[in-house]
XYZ file of C-alpha atoms in Angstrom:
67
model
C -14.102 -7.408 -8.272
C -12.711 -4.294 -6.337
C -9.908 -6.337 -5.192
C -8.864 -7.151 -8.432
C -8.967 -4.044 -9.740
C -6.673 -2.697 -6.861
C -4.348 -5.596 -7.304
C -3.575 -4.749 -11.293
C -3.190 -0.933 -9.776
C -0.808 -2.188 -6.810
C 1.577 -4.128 -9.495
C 1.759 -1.412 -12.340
C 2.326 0.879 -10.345
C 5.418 -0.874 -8.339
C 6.586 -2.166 -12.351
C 6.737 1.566 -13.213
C 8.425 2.749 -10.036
C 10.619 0.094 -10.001
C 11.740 0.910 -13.694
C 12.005 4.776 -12.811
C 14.643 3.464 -10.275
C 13.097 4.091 -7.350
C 14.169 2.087 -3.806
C 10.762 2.445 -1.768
C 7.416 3.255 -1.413
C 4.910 4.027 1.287
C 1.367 3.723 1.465
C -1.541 4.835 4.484
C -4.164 2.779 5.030
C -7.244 3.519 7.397
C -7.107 0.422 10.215
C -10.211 -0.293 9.614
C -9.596 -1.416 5.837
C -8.838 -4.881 6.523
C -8.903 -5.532 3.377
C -6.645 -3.440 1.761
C -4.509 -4.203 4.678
C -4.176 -7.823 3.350
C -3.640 -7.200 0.093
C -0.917 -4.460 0.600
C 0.925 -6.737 3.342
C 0.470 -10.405 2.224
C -0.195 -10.027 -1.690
C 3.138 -7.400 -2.032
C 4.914 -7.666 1.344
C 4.712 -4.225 2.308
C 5.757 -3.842 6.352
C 3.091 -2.044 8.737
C 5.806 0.680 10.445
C 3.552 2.683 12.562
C 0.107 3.746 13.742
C -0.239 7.164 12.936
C -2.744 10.461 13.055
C -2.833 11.815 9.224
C -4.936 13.849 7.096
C -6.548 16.073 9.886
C -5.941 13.658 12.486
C -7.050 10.508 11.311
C -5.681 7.430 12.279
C -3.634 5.666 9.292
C -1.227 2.630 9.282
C 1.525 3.912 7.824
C 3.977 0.857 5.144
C 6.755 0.666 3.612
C 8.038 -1.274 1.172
C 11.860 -1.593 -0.628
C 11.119 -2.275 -4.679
């Protein structure tokens, strides 16, 4: 049910950004959220470019993704 909602969220939002002309977008996601992980990489093809302390030191993949 949560995934769904986050997948609707995920494809608006990359429609609107997309029509705004924008070229990319990045995301942070805590490594333990496997699942978000999965939907941001396989569902929209976003590209996990580094492992990174954020936030007051937290760890936090760190994607990109050209739209």
């Amino acid at each position: 049910r949560r995934k769904d909602l986050s997948i609707k969220l995920i494809k608006h939002t990359l429609k609107v950004l997309k029509k705004r002309g924008i070229k990319y977008i990045v995301a942070t996601i805590h490594p333990k959220n496997q699942t978000s992980l999965n939907i941001f990489v396989d569902k929209f093809g976003f590209k996990v470019k580094k492992l990174t302390k954020k936030y007051g030191g937290k760890s936090r993949y760190v994607l990109l993704k050209s739209i």
